[in-house]
Coordinates of C-alpha atoms in Angstrom, one line a residue:
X1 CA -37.7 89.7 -71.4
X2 CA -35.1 88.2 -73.8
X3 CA -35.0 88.3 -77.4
X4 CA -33.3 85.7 -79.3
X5 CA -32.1 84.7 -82.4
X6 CA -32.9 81.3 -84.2
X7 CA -31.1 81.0 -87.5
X8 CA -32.6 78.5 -89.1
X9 CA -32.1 76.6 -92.4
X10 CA -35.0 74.7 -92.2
X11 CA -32.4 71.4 -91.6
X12 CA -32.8 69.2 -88.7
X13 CA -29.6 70.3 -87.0
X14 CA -31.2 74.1 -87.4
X15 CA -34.6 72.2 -85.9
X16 CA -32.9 70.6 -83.0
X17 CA -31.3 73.9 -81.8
X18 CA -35.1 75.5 -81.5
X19 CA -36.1 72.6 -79.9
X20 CA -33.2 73.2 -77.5
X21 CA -33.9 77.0 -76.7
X22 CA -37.6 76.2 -76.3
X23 CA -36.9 74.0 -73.6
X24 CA -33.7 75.7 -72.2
X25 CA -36.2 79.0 -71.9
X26 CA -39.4 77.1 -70.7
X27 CA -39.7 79.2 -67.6
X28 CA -38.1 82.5 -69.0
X29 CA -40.2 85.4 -70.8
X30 CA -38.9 85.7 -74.5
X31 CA -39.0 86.8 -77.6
X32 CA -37.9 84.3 -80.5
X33 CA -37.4 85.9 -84.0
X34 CA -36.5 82.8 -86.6
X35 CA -34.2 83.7 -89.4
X36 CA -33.6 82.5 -92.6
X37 CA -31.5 83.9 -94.9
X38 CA -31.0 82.9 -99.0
X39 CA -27.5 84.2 -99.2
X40 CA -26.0 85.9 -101.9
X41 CA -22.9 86.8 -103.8
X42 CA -21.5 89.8 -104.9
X43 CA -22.3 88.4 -108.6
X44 CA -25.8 88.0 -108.1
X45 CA -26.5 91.4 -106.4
X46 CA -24.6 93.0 -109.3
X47 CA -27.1 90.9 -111.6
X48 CA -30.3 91.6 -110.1
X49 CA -30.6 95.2 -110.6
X50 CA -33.6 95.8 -112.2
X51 CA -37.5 95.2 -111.5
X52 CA -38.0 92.0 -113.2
X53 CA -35.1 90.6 -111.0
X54 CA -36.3 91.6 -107.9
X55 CA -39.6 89.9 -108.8
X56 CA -37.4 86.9 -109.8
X57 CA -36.0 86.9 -106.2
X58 CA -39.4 87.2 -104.4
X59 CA -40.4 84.3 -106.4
X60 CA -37.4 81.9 -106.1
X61 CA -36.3 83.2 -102.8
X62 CA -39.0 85.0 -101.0
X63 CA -42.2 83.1 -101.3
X64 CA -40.6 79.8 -100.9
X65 CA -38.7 80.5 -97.7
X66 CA -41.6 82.3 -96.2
X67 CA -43.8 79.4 -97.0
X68 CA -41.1 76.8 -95.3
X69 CA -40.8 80.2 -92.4
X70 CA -44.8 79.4 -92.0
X71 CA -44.4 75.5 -91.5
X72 CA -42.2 75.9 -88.8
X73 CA -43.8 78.3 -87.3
X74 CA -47.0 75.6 -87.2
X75 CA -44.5 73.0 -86.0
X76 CA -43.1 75.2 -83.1
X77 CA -46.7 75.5 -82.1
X78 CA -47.5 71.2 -82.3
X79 CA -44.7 70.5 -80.5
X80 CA -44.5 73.6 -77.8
X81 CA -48.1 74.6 -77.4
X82 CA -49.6 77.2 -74.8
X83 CA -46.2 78.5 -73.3
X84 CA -47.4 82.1 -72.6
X85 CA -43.9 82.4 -72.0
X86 CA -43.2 82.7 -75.9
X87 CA -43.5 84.2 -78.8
X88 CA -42.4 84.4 -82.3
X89 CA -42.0 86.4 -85.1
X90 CA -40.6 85.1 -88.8
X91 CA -37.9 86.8 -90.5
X92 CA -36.4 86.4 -94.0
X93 CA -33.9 88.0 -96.1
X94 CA -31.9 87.6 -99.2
X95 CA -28.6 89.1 -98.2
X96 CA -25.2 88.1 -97.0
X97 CA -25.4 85.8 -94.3
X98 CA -23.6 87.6 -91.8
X99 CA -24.2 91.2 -92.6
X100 CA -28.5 90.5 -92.1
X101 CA -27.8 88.8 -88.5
X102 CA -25.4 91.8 -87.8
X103 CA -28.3 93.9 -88.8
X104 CA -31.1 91.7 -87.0
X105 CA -28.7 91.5 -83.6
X106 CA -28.6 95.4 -83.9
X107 CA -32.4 96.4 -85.0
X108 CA -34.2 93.4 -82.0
X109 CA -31.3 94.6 -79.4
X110 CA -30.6 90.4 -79.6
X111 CA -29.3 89.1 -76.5
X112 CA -28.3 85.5 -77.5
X113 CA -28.1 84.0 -80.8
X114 CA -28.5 80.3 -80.4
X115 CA -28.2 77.9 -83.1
X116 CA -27.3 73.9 -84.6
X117 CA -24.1 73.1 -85.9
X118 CA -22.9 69.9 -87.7
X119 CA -19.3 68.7 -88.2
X120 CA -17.9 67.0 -91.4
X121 CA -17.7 63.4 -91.6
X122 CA -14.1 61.8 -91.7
X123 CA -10.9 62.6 -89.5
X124 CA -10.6 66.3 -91.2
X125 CA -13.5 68.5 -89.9
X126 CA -14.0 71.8 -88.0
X127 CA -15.7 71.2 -84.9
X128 CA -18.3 73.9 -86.0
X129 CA -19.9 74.4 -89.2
X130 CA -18.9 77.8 -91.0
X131 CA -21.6 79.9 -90.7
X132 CA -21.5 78.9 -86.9
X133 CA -17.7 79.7 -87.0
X134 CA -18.9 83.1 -88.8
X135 CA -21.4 84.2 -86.2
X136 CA -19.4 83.2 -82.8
X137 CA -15.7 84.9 -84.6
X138 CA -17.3 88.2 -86.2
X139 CA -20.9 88.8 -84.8
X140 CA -20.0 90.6 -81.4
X141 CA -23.4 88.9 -79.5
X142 CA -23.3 85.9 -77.2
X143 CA -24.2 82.7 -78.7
X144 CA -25.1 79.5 -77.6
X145 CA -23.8 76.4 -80.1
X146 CA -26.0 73.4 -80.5
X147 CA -24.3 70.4 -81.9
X148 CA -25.7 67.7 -84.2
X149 CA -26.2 64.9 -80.9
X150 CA -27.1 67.2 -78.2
X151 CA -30.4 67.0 -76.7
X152 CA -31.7 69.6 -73.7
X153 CA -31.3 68.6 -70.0
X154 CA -31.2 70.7 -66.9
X155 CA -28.1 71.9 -66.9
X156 CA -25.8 71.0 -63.7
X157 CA -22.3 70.9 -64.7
X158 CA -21.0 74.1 -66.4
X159 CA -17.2 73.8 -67.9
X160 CA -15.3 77.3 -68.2
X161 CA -12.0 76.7 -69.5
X162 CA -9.3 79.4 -69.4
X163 CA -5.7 80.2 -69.7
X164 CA -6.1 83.0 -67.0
X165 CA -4.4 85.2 -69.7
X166 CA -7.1 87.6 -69.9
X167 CA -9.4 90.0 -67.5
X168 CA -13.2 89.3 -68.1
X169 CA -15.5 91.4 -66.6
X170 CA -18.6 91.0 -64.4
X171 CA -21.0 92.1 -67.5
X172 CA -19.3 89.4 -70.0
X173 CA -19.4 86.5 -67.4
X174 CA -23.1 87.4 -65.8
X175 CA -25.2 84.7 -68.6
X176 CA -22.9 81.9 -66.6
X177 CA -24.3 83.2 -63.4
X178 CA -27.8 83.4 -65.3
X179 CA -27.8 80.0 -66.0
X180 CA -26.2 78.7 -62.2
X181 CA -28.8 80.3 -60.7
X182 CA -32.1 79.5 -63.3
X183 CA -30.7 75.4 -63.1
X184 CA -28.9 75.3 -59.6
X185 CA -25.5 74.5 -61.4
X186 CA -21.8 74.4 -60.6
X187 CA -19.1 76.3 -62.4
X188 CA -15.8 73.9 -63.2
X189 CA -13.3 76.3 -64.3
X190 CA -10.7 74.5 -66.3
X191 CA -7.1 75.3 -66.7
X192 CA -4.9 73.5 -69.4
X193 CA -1.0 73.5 -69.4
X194 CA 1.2 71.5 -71.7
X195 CA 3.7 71.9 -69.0
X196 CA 4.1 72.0 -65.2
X197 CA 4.5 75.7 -64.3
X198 CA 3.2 78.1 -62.3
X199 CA 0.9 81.1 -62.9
X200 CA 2.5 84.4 -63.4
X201 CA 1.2 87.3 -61.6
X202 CA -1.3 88.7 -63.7
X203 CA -2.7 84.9 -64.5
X204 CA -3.0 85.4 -60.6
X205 CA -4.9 87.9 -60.3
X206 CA -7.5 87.0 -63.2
X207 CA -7.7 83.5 -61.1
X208 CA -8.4 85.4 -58.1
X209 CA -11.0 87.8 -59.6
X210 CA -12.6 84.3 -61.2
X211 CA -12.5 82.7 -57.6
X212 CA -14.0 86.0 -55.9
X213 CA -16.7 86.4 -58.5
X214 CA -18.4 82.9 -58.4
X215 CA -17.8 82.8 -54.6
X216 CA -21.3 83.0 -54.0
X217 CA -22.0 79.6 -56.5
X218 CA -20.7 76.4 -56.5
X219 CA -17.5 76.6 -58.4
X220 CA -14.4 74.9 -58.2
X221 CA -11.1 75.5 -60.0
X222 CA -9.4 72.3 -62.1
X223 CA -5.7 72.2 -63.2
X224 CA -4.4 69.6 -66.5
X225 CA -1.5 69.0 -68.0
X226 CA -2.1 67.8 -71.7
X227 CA -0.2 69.1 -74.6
X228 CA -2.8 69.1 -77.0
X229 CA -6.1 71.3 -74.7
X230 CA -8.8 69.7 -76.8
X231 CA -7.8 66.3 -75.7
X232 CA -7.8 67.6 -72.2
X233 CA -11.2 69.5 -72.3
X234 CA -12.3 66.3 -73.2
X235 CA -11.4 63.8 -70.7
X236 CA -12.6 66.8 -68.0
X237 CA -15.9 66.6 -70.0
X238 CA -16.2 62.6 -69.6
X239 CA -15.2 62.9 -65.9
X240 CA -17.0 65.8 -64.3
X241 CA -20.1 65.0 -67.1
X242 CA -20.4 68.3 -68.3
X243 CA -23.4 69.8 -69.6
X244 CA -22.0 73.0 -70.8
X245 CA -19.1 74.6 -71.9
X246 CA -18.4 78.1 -71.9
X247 CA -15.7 80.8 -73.0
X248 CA -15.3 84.2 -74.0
X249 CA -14.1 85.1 -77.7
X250 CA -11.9 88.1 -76.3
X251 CA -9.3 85.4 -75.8
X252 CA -9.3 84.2 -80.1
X253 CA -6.2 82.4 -79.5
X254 CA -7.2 80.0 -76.7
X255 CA -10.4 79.7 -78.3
X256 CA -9.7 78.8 -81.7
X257 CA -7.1 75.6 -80.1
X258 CA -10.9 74.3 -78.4
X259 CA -13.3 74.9 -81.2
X260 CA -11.4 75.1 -85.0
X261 CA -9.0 72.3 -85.7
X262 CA -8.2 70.8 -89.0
X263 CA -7.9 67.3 -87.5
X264 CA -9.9 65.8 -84.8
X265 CA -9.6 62.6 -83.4
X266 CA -11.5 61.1 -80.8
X267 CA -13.2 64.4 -79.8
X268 CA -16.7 63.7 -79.1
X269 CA -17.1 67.3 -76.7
X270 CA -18.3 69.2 -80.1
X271 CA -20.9 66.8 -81.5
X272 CA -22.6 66.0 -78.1
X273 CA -22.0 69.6 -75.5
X274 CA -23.8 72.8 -75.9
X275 CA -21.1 75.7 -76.5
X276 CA -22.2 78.9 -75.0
X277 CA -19.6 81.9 -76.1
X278 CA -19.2 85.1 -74.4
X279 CA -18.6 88.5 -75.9
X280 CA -18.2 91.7 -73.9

């Protein structure tokens, strides 16, 4: 059984990654725990120290969120109803936001946190929203990023992308094989250069180790030269219609050049592909 993690802000980007992970787990036995948290700053917990302050909280924080926790609860069951598969359990706290999923990911044993993201409008945005960037840079649990425009499908064309640099191991890549083998898919591992050149030994090795461990799958290894990777990952996306890409945080570097920019332009891959990242 799997338990996952719905943060939720009661918005329809929050709404649309539940609908997501409801379908994407139809078949699978989980455990959902929705989570809403009012956030606070360190000015407001030094403020609310007494009695009559905490009963301030519970009713300007508390009951309302609970109440809105309730309604979607009720919606869940409208729109997804008798899958035995499921269940749910409500969770709200006034806290910093990523301190009380740290806490929730620890006390559940979480095994994905899934949930929406929504970029800014105009040419200078962050692909993902920051408490998405929060959760996938400093909560160490594998997440699965739901953009504004994308809707479920069975997934059959999986994007890896990687510079080769790094080792990942068989426990950190085994939710790719998970998802292969629950949809029939194909791996597409990606390689970006800005340059033609050839791998160095240890990018070798990791390639090997990559090729030897999805042997068993369909998986098939794709080399680009593009001098800006994000422009890259998205022509491979258009062209092998991709319905999932996926990476591992270990490598922050390569990471951050496909999912944080401070100018995007023509890249379409964050608003309309699932993101699934990998943490060892």
């Amino acid at each position: 059984m799997k338990s996952i993690l719905l943060p939720t802000d009661f918005s329809e980007n929050s709404w649309n990654a539940i609908e997501y992970a409801l379908n994407f787990f139809s078949n699978t036995t989980c455990t959902f725990y929705l989570l809403h948290v009012n956030p606070l700053t360190e000015v407001s917990i030094n403020d609310l120290s007494d009695d009559t302050d905490h009963a301030v909280i519970e009713d300007v924080f508390t009951k309302p969120s609970k109440k809105q926790l309730n309604s979607l609860l009720k919606k869940i069951a409208l729109r997804f109803p008798n899958n035995t598969n499921h269940s749910f359990f409500a969770c709200h706290e006034v806290n910093f936001f990523i301190d009380t999923v740290r806490k929730q990911v620890k006390e559940k044993k979480i095994d994905l946190i899934i949930m929406g993201t929504k970029g800014a409008s105009g040419l200078e945005k962050l692909i993902v929203g920051s408490h998405t960037a929060d959760i996938i840079t400093k909560v160490k649990c594998n997440t699965l990023v739901i953009p504004e425009n994308a809707t479920f499908k069975p997934i059959s064309q999986i994007a890896f992308p990687s510079d080769f640099l790094q080792f990942y191991g068989v426990t950190t890549l085994h939710p790719i094989i998970e998802i292969i083998e629950q949809f029939e898919a194909a791996v597409r591992v990606l390689h970006v250069r800005k340059k033609e050149a050839t791998l160095n030994s240890d990018q070798e090795k990791n390639k090997d180790f990559l090729e030897d461990y999805f042997n068993h799958h369909k998986h098939s290894f794709h080399f680009l030269t593009n001098s800006k990777i994000e422009e890259a990952i998205q022509c491979f996306v258009e062209s092998k219609n991709i319905d999932m890409i996926a990476m591992v945080a270990k490598n922050l570097n390569y990471f951050q050049q496909i999912l944080f920019h401070n100018k995007v332009k023509d890249i379409s891959y964050q608003t309309d592909v699932p993101f699934l990242v990998l943490h060892e």
